[in-house]
Amino acid sequence: MTPIKVFFLVPTDRERRWLRRFSFSDKRPCAKRTYGCDAMFEVGEADILYTKEGYIDAASRDMPPPTDPRWPVVCDACRRPFDEKDERQLFTKQIYIRESDGFRCTLRDAPPGACWDAWWIGDRRKDSATGCGFMVGPDHRSLVVKCPDGHEWMIDGRASNCTMPNDNAHHCWVRHGRPEDGTLHVDKNGNTCAAGAGSIQTPSWHGFLHNGHLTT
Ligand SMILES: [Zn+2]
Ligand SMILES: [Zn+2]
Ligand SMILES: [Zn+2]
């Protein structure tokens, strides 16, 4: 595999929006999908609304009326027409930006190599604890990298094969460097357990993050 450069994404104050129709699988299962029926139509971007505490304020968004012609009409998978028993949702994803060239995406469609700080995890910890048991890294951030198969690797989280499951302070994956300057590097050189060799095994990909690149 050609190594994939890891690059850092920072959040913007804008979000992408979709009109979503769907059904809960226990109420109306889809003939083609494991979950319920689902379809989304993208309706563009908007400013994000925030609560006083600085979190995204989902409750204050205005949902277009059911008469809006942009609502999806049929399920993407089974083509069943939606009716008034199905759900409506204004589905949103925050837009992130790569500051070096202005490339923008949501975390949902971020390409392989994208890295971001899941700040809402580290932020919740007022005690400043770090380690895989808290999903917080040595710089008090919670870094995630998008793997070639789309899997989101929580580098600061606990590996599924961690050999010290009762210890929260070690890091199953030890990070060095920074994603901002292309030096992010993950290995077992530090306070760690015996799981693996610092590599990541996703459902369909196995590789390393070495010297700022995803590699096999
Ligand atoms: Zn369906
Ligand atoms: Zn571990
Ligand atoms: Zn190292």
Coordinates of N, CA and C and ligand atoms in Angstrom, one line a residue:
M1 N 0.8 -1.2 0.0 CA 0.0 0.0 0.0 C 0.9 1.2 0.0
T2 N 0.5 2.2 -0.8 CA 1.2 3.5 -0.8 C 0.9 4.2 0.5
P3 N 1.9 4.6 1.3 CA 1.6 5.3 2.5 C 0.6 6.5 2.4
I4 N -0.3 6.6 3.3 CA -1.3 7.7 3.2 C -0.9 8.8 4.3
K5 N -0.7 10.0 3.8 CA -0.3 11.1 4.7 C -1.4 11.4 5.7
V6 N -1.1 11.5 7.0 CA -2.0 11.9 8.0 C -2.1 13.4 8.1
F7 N -3.3 14.0 8.1 CA -3.4 15.5 8.1 C -4.4 15.8 9.2
F8 N -4.3 17.0 9.7 CA -5.2 17.4 10.8 C -6.4 18.3 10.3
L9 N -7.5 18.0 10.9 CA -8.8 18.7 10.6 C -9.2 19.5 11.8
V10 N -9.6 20.8 11.6 CA -10.1 21.6 12.7 C -11.5 21.9 12.5
P11 N -12.3 22.0 13.5 CA -13.8 22.3 13.3 C -14.0 23.7 12.9
T12 N -15.0 23.9 12.1 CA -15.5 25.3 11.7 C -16.8 25.6 12.4
D13 N -17.4 26.8 12.3 CA -18.7 27.1 12.8 C -19.8 26.9 11.8
R14 N -19.5 26.0 10.8 CA -20.5 25.7 9.8 C -20.9 24.3 9.9
E15 N -22.1 23.9 9.4 CA -22.5 22.5 9.4 C -23.2 22.3 8.0
R16 N -23.1 21.0 7.6 CA -23.8 20.5 6.4 C -25.1 19.9 6.9
R17 N -26.1 20.1 6.1 CA -27.5 19.6 6.5 C -28.1 18.7 5.5
W18 N -28.8 17.8 6.0 CA -29.6 16.9 5.1 C -31.0 16.7 5.7
L19 N -32.0 16.6 4.8 CA -33.3 16.2 5.2 C -33.4 14.7 5.2
R20 N -33.7 14.1 6.3 CA -33.6 12.6 6.4 C -35.0 12.0 6.8
R21 N -35.4 11.0 6.0 CA -36.6 10.2 6.4 C -36.1 8.8 6.8
F22 N -36.6 8.3 7.8 CA -36.2 6.9 8.2 C -37.2 6.3 9.1
S23 N -37.1 5.0 9.3 CA -37.9 4.3 10.3 C -37.1 3.5 11.2
F24 N -37.6 3.3 12.5 CA -36.9 2.5 13.4 C -37.1 1.0 13.1
S25 N -36.1 0.2 13.2 CA -36.2 -1.2 12.7 C -37.2 -2.0 13.4
D26 N -37.4 -1.6 14.7 CA -38.4 -2.4 15.5 C -39.8 -2.0 15.1
K27 N -40.0 -0.9 14.5 CA -41.3 -0.4 14.1 C -41.6 -0.8 12.7
R28 N -40.7 -0.5 11.8 CA -40.9 -0.8 10.4 C -39.6 -1.2 9.8
P29 N -39.3 -2.5 9.8 CA -38.0 -2.9 9.3 C -37.9 -2.8 7.8
C30 N -36.7 -2.6 7.3 CA -36.5 -2.4 5.9 C -36.3 -3.8 5.3
A31 N -36.8 -4.0 4.1 CA -36.6 -5.3 3.4 C -35.2 -5.5 2.9
K32 N -34.4 -4.5 2.8 CA -33.0 -4.6 2.3 C -31.9 -4.3 3.3
R33 N -32.2 -3.5 4.3 CA -31.2 -3.1 5.3 C -31.4 -3.8 6.6
T34 N -30.2 -3.9 7.4 CA -30.3 -4.4 8.7 C -31.1 -3.5 9.7
Y35 N -31.0 -2.2 9.5 CA -31.7 -1.2 10.3 C -33.0 -0.9 9.5
G36 N -33.6 0.2 9.9 CA -34.9 0.5 9.2 C -34.6 1.2 7.9
C37 N -35.7 1.6 7.3 CA -35.6 2.3 6.0 C -34.9 3.7 6.2
D38 N -34.2 4.2 5.2 CA -33.5 5.4 5.4 C -33.2 6.1 4.0
A39 N -33.3 7.4 4.0 CA -32.9 8.2 2.8 C -32.6 9.6 3.3
M40 N -31.6 10.3 2.7 CA -31.2 11.6 3.0 C -31.1 12.5 1.7
F41 N -31.4 13.8 1.8 CA -31.2 14.7 0.7 C -30.4 15.9 1.3
E42 N -29.2 16.2 0.7 CA -28.4 17.3 1.2 C -29.0 18.6 0.8
V43 N -29.1 19.5 1.8 CA -29.7 20.8 1.6 C -28.8 22.0 1.8
G44 N -27.5 21.7 1.9 CA -26.5 22.8 2.0 C -25.9 23.0 3.3
E45 N -25.4 24.2 3.6 CA -24.7 24.5 4.8 C -25.4 25.6 5.6
A46 N -25.1 25.7 6.9 CA -25.7 26.7 7.7 C -24.7 27.0 8.9
D47 N -24.9 28.2 9.5 CA -24.1 28.4 10.7 C -24.5 27.5 11.8
I48 N -23.6 27.0 12.6 CA -23.9 26.2 13.8 C -24.4 27.1 14.9
L49 N -25.5 26.6 15.6 CA -26.0 27.3 16.8 C -25.4 26.7 18.0
Y50 N -25.0 27.5 19.0 CA -24.4 26.9 20.2 C -25.2 27.3 21.4
T51 N -25.1 26.4 22.4 CA -25.7 26.6 23.7 C -24.7 27.6 24.5
K52 N -25.2 28.0 25.6 CA -24.3 28.9 26.5 C -23.0 28.2 26.9
E53 N -23.1 26.8 27.0 CA -22.0 26.1 27.5 C -21.0 25.8 26.3
G54 N -21.4 26.2 25.1 CA -20.5 26.0 24.0 C -20.7 24.7 23.2
Y55 N -21.7 24.0 23.5 CA -22.0 22.8 22.8 C -23.0 23.1 21.6
I56 N -23.0 22.2 20.7 CA -23.9 22.4 19.5 C -25.4 22.3 20.0
D57 N -26.1 23.3 19.6 CA -27.5 23.4 20.1 C -28.5 22.8 19.0
A58 N -28.7 21.5 19.2 CA -29.5 20.8 18.2 C -31.0 21.2 18.2
A59 N -31.4 21.5 19.5 CA -32.9 21.7 19.7 C -33.4 23.0 19.0
S60 N -32.5 24.0 18.7 CA -32.9 25.2 18.2 C -33.0 25.3 16.6
R61 N -32.6 24.2 16.0 CA -32.6 24.2 14.5 C -34.1 24.1 14.0
D62 N -34.3 24.9 13.0 CA -35.6 24.8 12.4 C -35.7 23.7 11.3
M63 N -36.7 22.8 11.5 CA -36.8 21.8 10.5 C -37.8 22.2 9.4
P64 N -37.5 22.1 8.1 CA -38.5 22.5 7.1 C -39.8 21.7 7.3
P65 N -40.9 22.3 6.8 CA -42.2 21.7 7.0 C -42.3 20.4 6.1
P66 N -43.2 19.5 6.5 CA -43.4 18.2 5.7 C -43.7 18.5 4.2
T67 N -44.2 19.7 3.9 CA -44.5 20.0 2.5 C -43.3 20.4 1.7
D68 N -42.2 20.5 2.4 CA -40.9 20.9 1.6 C -40.6 19.8 0.6
P69 N -40.5 20.1 -0.7 CA -40.3 19.1 -1.7 C -39.0 18.4 -1.7
R70 N -38.1 18.8 -0.8 CA -36.7 18.2 -0.7 C -36.7 17.0 0.2
W71 N -37.7 16.7 0.9 CA -37.8 15.5 1.8 C -37.7 14.3 0.9
P72 N -36.9 13.3 1.2 CA -36.8 12.1 0.4 C -38.2 11.4 0.3
V73 N -38.5 10.8 -0.8 CA -39.8 10.2 -1.0 C -39.8 8.7 -0.8
V74 N -38.6 8.0 -1.1 CA -38.6 6.5 -1.0 C -37.3 6.1 -0.3
C75 N -37.3 5.0 0.4 CA -36.1 4.4 1.0 C -35.0 4.1 0.0
D76 N -33.8 4.5 0.3 CA -32.7 4.3 -0.6 C -32.5 2.8 -0.9
A77 N -32.7 2.0 0.0 CA -32.4 0.6 -0.1 C -33.5 -0.3 -0.8
C78 N -34.7 -0.1 -0.2 CA -35.8 -1.0 -0.7 C -36.9 -0.3 -1.5
R79 N -36.8 1.0 -1.7 CA -37.6 1.8 -2.5 C -39.1 1.9 -2.0
R80 N -39.3 1.5 -0.7 CA -40.6 1.7 -0.1 C -40.9 3.2 0.0
P81 N -42.1 3.6 -0.4 CA -42.4 5.1 -0.2 C -42.6 5.4 1.2
F82 N -42.0 6.5 1.7 CA -42.2 7.0 3.1 C -43.7 7.5 3.2
D83 N -44.2 7.4 4.4 CA -45.5 8.0 4.7 C -45.4 8.7 6.0
E84 N -46.5 9.2 6.6 CA -46.5 10.0 7.8 C -46.1 9.2 9.0
K85 N -46.1 7.9 8.9 CA -45.7 7.0 10.1 C -44.2 7.0 10.2
D86 N -43.5 7.4 9.1 CA -42.0 7.4 9.2 C -41.5 8.7 9.8
E87 N -40.2 8.6 10.3 CA -39.6 9.7 11.0 C -39.1 10.8 10.1
R88 N -39.0 12.0 10.6 CA -38.3 13.1 9.9 C -37.2 13.6 10.8
Q89 N -36.0 14.0 10.2 CA -34.9 14.5 11.0 C -34.1 15.5 10.1
L90 N -33.7 16.6 10.7 CA -32.8 17.5 10.1 C -31.4 16.9 10.5
F91 N -30.8 16.2 9.6 CA -29.5 15.5 9.9 C -28.4 16.5 9.7
T92 N -27.4 16.7 10.6 CA -26.4 17.7 10.4 C -25.0 17.1 10.8
K93 N -24.0 17.6 10.1 CA -22.6 17.2 10.5 C -21.8 18.5 10.4
Q94 N -21.0 18.7 11.4 CA -20.1 19.9 11.5 C -19.1 19.8 10.4
I95 N -18.8 20.9 9.8 CA -17.8 21.0 8.7 C -16.4 21.2 9.4
Y96 N -15.4 20.5 8.9 CA -14.0 20.6 9.4 C -13.2 21.1 8.2
I97 N -12.0 21.7 8.5 CA -11.2 22.3 7.5 C -9.7 21.9 7.7
R98 N -9.0 21.6 6.6 CA -7.6 21.4 6.6 C -7.0 22.8 6.4
E99 N -6.3 23.3 7.4 CA -5.9 24.7 7.3 C -4.8 25.0 6.2
S100 N -4.1 23.9 5.9 CA -3.0 24.2 4.9 C -3.5 24.5 3.5
D101 N -4.7 24.0 3.1 CA -5.1 24.3 1.8 C -6.6 24.6 1.7
G102 N -7.3 24.7 2.9 CA -8.7 25.0 2.9 C -9.7 23.9 2.5
F103 N -9.1 22.7 2.4 CA -10.0 21.5 2.1 C -11.0 21.4 3.2
R104 N -12.3 21.2 2.9 CA -13.4 21.1 3.9 C -14.1 19.7 3.7
C105 N -14.5 19.2 4.8 CA -15.3 17.9 4.8 C -16.0 17.8 6.2
T106 N -16.9 16.8 6.2 CA -17.4 16.4 7.6 C -16.6 15.2 8.0
L107 N -16.7 14.8 9.2 CA -16.0 13.7 9.7 C -16.6 12.4 9.0
R108 N -17.8 12.5 8.7 CA -18.5 11.3 8.0 C -17.8 11.1 6.6
D109 N -17.5 12.1 5.9 CA -16.9 11.9 4.6 C -15.4 12.2 4.5
A110 N -14.8 12.3 5.7 CA -13.4 12.6 5.7 C -12.6 11.5 5.0
P111 N -11.6 11.8 4.2 CA -10.9 10.7 3.5 C -9.9 10.0 4.5
P112 N -9.3 8.9 4.1 CA -8.3 8.2 4.9 C -7.1 9.1 5.2
G113 N -6.6 9.0 6.4 CA -5.5 9.9 6.8 C -6.0 11.1 7.6
A114 N -7.3 11.4 7.5 CA -7.8 12.6 8.3 C -7.7 12.3 9.8
C115 N -7.3 13.3 10.5 CA -7.1 13.1 12.0 C -7.8 14.3 12.6
W116 N -8.5 14.1 13.7 CA -9.1 15.2 14.5 C -9.1 14.9 15.9
D117 N -9.3 15.9 16.7 CA -9.4 15.8 18.2 C -10.9 15.7 18.6
A118 N -11.2 14.5 19.1 CA -12.6 14.3 19.7 C -12.6 15.1 21.0
W119 N -12.6 16.4 21.0 CA -12.4 17.3 22.2 C -13.5 17.0 23.2
W120 N -14.6 16.6 22.8 CA -15.8 16.4 23.7 C -15.5 15.3 24.7
I121 N -14.5 14.4 24.4 CA -14.1 13.3 25.3 C -13.2 13.9 26.4
G122 N -12.1 14.5 25.9 CA -11.1 15.1 26.9 C -11.7 16.2 27.7
D123 N -12.6 17.0 27.1 CA -13.2 18.2 27.8 C -14.0 17.8 29.0
R124 N -14.6 16.6 29.0 CA -15.5 16.1 30.0 C -14.7 15.8 31.3
R125 N -13.3 15.6 31.1 CA -12.5 15.2 32.3 C -11.9 16.4 33.0
K126 N -12.6 16.8 34.0 CA -12.0 18.0 34.7 C -10.9 17.6 35.6
D127 N -10.6 16.2 35.8 CA -9.6 15.8 36.7 C -8.2 15.6 36.0
S128 N -8.2 16.0 34.6 CA -7.0 15.9 33.9 C -6.4 14.5 33.8
A129 N -7.2 13.5 34.0 CA -6.6 12.1 33.9 C -6.3 11.8 32.5
T130 N -5.2 11.0 32.3 CA -4.9 10.6 30.9 C -4.8 9.0 31.0
G131 N -4.9 8.4 29.8 CA -4.7 7.0 29.7 C -5.9 6.4 28.9
C132 N -5.7 5.1 28.5 CA -6.7 4.5 27.6 C -8.0 4.3 28.3
G133 N -8.0 4.2 29.7 CA -9.2 4.0 30.4 C -10.1 5.3 30.3
F134 N -9.5 6.4 30.0 CA -10.3 7.6 29.9 C -10.4 8.1 28.4
M135 N -9.7 7.4 27.5 CA -9.6 7.7 26.1 C -9.0 9.1 25.9
V136 N -8.0 9.4 26.8 CA -7.4 10.7 26.7 C -5.9 10.5 26.6
G137 N -5.2 11.2 25.6 CA -3.8 11.1 25.4 C -3.0 12.0 26.2
P138 N -1.6 11.9 26.1 CA -0.7 12.6 26.9 C -0.9 14.2 26.8
D139 N -1.4 14.6 25.7 CA -1.6 16.1 25.5 C -3.0 16.5 25.9
H140 N -3.7 15.6 26.6 CA -5.1 15.8 27.0 C -6.1 15.9 25.8
R141 N -5.6 15.4 24.7 CA -6.5 15.4 23.5 C -7.0 13.9 23.3
S142 N -8.0 13.7 22.5 CA -8.5 12.4 22.2 C -8.4 12.3 20.6
L143 N -7.3 11.8 20.1 CA -7.1 11.9 18.6 C -7.7 10.7 17.9
V144 N -8.3 10.9 16.8 CA -9.0 9.9 16.0 C -8.3 10.0 14.6
V145 N -8.1 8.8 14.0 CA -7.6 8.8 12.6 C -8.5 8.0 11.7
K146 N -8.8 8.5 10.6 CA -9.6 7.7 9.6 C -8.7 6.7 8.9
C147 N -9.0 5.4 9.0 CA -8.2 4.4 8.4 C -8.6 4.2 6.9
P148 N -7.8 3.5 6.1 CA -8.1 3.3 4.7 C -9.5 2.7 4.4
D149 N -10.0 1.9 5.4 CA -11.3 1.2 5.2 C -12.4 2.0 5.8
G150 N -12.1 3.3 6.2 CA -13.2 4.1 6.8 C -13.3 4.0 8.3
H151 N -12.7 3.0 8.9 CA -12.8 2.8 10.4 C -12.2 4.0 11.1
E152 N -12.8 4.4 12.2 CA -12.3 5.6 12.9 C -11.5 5.0 14.1
W153 N -10.2 5.2 14.0 CA -9.3 4.6 15.1 C -9.1 5.7 16.2
M154 N -9.6 5.3 17.4 CA -9.4 6.1 18.6 C -8.1 5.8 19.2
I155 N -7.1 6.5 18.8 CA -5.7 6.2 19.2 C -5.5 6.2 20.7
D156 N -6.3 7.0 21.4 CA -6.1 7.2 22.8 C -7.0 6.2 23.6
G157 N -7.8 5.4 22.9 CA -8.7 4.5 23.5 C -8.0 3.2 23.9
R158 N -8.8 2.2 24.4 CA -8.3 0.9 24.8 C -8.4 0.0 23.6
A159 N -7.3 -0.8 23.4 CA -7.3 -1.8 22.3 C -8.2 -2.9 22.8
S160 N -8.9 -3.6 21.8 CA -9.8 -4.7 22.2 C -9.0 -5.9 22.8
N161 N -7.7 -6.0 22.5 CA -6.9 -7.1 23.1 C -5.9 -6.6 24.2
C162 N -6.3 -5.5 24.8 CA -5.5 -4.9 25.9 C -5.2 -6.0 26.9
T163 N -3.9 -6.1 27.4 CA -3.6 -7.1 28.4 C -3.6 -6.5 29.8
M164 N -3.9 -5.2 30.0 CA -4.0 -4.7 31.3 C -5.4 -4.0 31.5
P165 N -6.5 -4.8 31.3 CA -7.8 -4.2 31.3 C -8.2 -3.4 32.5
N166 N -7.5 -3.7 33.7 CA -7.9 -3.0 34.9 C -7.0 -1.8 35.1
D167 N -6.1 -1.5 34.2 CA -5.3 -0.3 34.4 C -5.8 0.8 33.4
N168 N -6.1 1.9 33.9 CA -6.6 3.0 33.1 C -5.6 4.0 32.6
A169 N -4.4 4.0 33.2 CA -3.5 5.1 33.0 C -2.5 4.9 31.8
H170 N -2.3 3.6 31.5 CA -1.4 3.3 30.4 C -2.1 3.6 29.0
H171 N -1.2 3.6 28.0 CA -1.8 3.8 26.6 C -1.5 2.6 25.8
C172 N -2.5 1.9 25.3 CA -2.3 0.7 24.5 C -1.5 1.1 23.2
W173 N -1.8 2.3 22.7 CA -1.1 2.9 21.6 C -0.4 4.1 22.2
V174 N 0.9 4.2 22.0 CA 1.7 5.4 22.5 C 1.9 6.3 21.4
R175 N 1.4 7.6 21.6 CA 1.6 8.6 20.5 C 2.8 9.5 20.8
H176 N 3.4 9.8 19.7 CA 4.5 10.8 19.7 C 4.2 11.8 18.6
G177 N 4.8 13.0 18.6 CA 4.7 14.0 17.6 C 3.3 14.6 17.6
R178 N 3.0 15.3 16.5 CA 1.7 16.0 16.4 C 1.1 15.9 14.9
P179 N -0.2 15.7 14.8 CA -0.8 15.6 13.5 C -0.7 17.0 12.7
E180 N -0.6 18.1 13.4 CA -0.5 19.4 12.8 C 0.7 19.6 11.9
D181 N 1.8 19.0 12.3 CA 3.1 19.2 11.6 C 3.6 17.9 10.9
G182 N 2.7 16.9 10.8 CA 3.1 15.7 10.0 C 4.0 14.8 10.8
T183 N 4.1 14.9 12.1 CA 5.1 14.1 12.8 C 4.4 13.0 13.7
L184 N 3.1 12.9 13.6 CA 2.4 12.0 14.4 C 2.9 10.5 14.2
H185 N 3.2 9.8 15.3 CA 3.8 8.5 15.2 C 3.2 7.7 16.4
V186 N 2.9 6.4 16.1 CA 2.3 5.6 17.1 C 3.1 4.3 17.3
D187 N 3.5 4.0 18.5 CA 4.3 2.7 18.7 C 4.0 2.3 20.1
K188 N 4.9 1.4 20.7 CA 4.7 0.9 22.0 C 5.8 1.4 23.0
N189 N 6.4 2.5 22.6 CA 7.5 3.1 23.4 C 7.0 4.0 24.4
G190 N 6.7 3.5 25.6 CA 6.1 4.3 26.7 C 5.4 3.4 27.7
N191 N 4.5 4.0 28.5 CA 3.7 3.3 29.5 C 2.6 2.6 28.8
T192 N 2.9 1.3 28.5 CA 1.9 0.6 27.6 C 1.7 -0.8 28.1
C193 N 0.8 -1.6 27.4 CA 0.5 -3.0 27.8 C 1.2 -3.9 26.7
A194 N 0.9 -5.2 26.8 CA 1.6 -6.1 25.9 C 0.8 -6.3 24.6
A195 N -0.3 -5.6 24.4 CA -1.2 -5.8 23.2 C -0.5 -5.3 21.9
G196 N -0.3 -6.2 21.0 CA 0.1 -5.8 19.6 C 1.5 -5.2 19.6
A197 N 1.7 -4.5 18.4 CA 3.0 -3.9 18.2 C 2.8 -2.4 17.8
G198 N 1.7 -1.8 18.4 CA 1.4 -0.4 18.1 C 0.6 -0.3 16.8
S199 N 0.2 -1.4 16.2 CA -0.5 -1.3 14.9 C -2.0 -1.3 15.2
I200 N -2.8 -1.0 14.2 CA -4.3 -1.0 14.4 C -4.8 -2.1 13.5
Q201 N -5.7 -2.9 14.1 CA -6.5 -3.9 13.3 C -7.9 -3.5 13.3
T202 N -8.4 -3.1 12.1 CA -9.8 -2.8 11.9 C -10.5 -4.0 11.4
P203 N -11.9 -3.9 11.1 CA -12.5 -5.1 10.5 C -11.9 -5.5 9.2
S204 N -11.3 -4.6 8.5 CA -10.8 -5.0 7.2 C -9.4 -4.4 6.8
W205 N -8.7 -3.9 7.8 CA -7.4 -3.3 7.4 C -6.5 -3.5 8.6
H206 N -5.2 -3.7 8.4 CA -4.2 -3.8 9.4 C -3.0 -2.9 9.0
G207 N -2.6 -2.0 9.9 CA -1.4 -1.2 9.5 C -0.9 -0.4 10.7
F208 N 0.0 0.5 10.4 CA 0.6 1.3 11.4 C 0.5 2.8 11.1
L209 N 0.7 3.6 12.1 CA 0.8 5.1 11.9 C 2.3 5.4 12.3
H210 N 3.1 5.5 11.2 CA 4.5 5.8 11.5 C 4.9 7.1 10.8
N211 N 5.6 8.0 11.5 CA 6.2 9.2 10.9 C 5.2 9.9 10.0
G212 N 4.0 10.1 10.6 CA 3.0 10.9 9.9 C 2.2 10.2 8.7
H213 N 2.4 8.9 8.6 CA 1.7 8.2 7.5 C 1.1 6.9 8.0
L214 N -0.1 6.6 7.4 CA -0.7 5.3 7.6 C 0.0 4.3 6.6
T215 N 0.5 3.2 7.1 CA 1.3 2.3 6.2 C 1.1 0.9 6.7
T216 N 1.4 -0.1 5.8 CA 1.2 -1.5 6.2 C 2.6 -2.1 6.4
Ligands
ZN1 ZN -36.2 0.3 3.1
ZN2 ZN -3.7 -1.7 27.0
ZN3 ZN 8.2 6.0 19.9

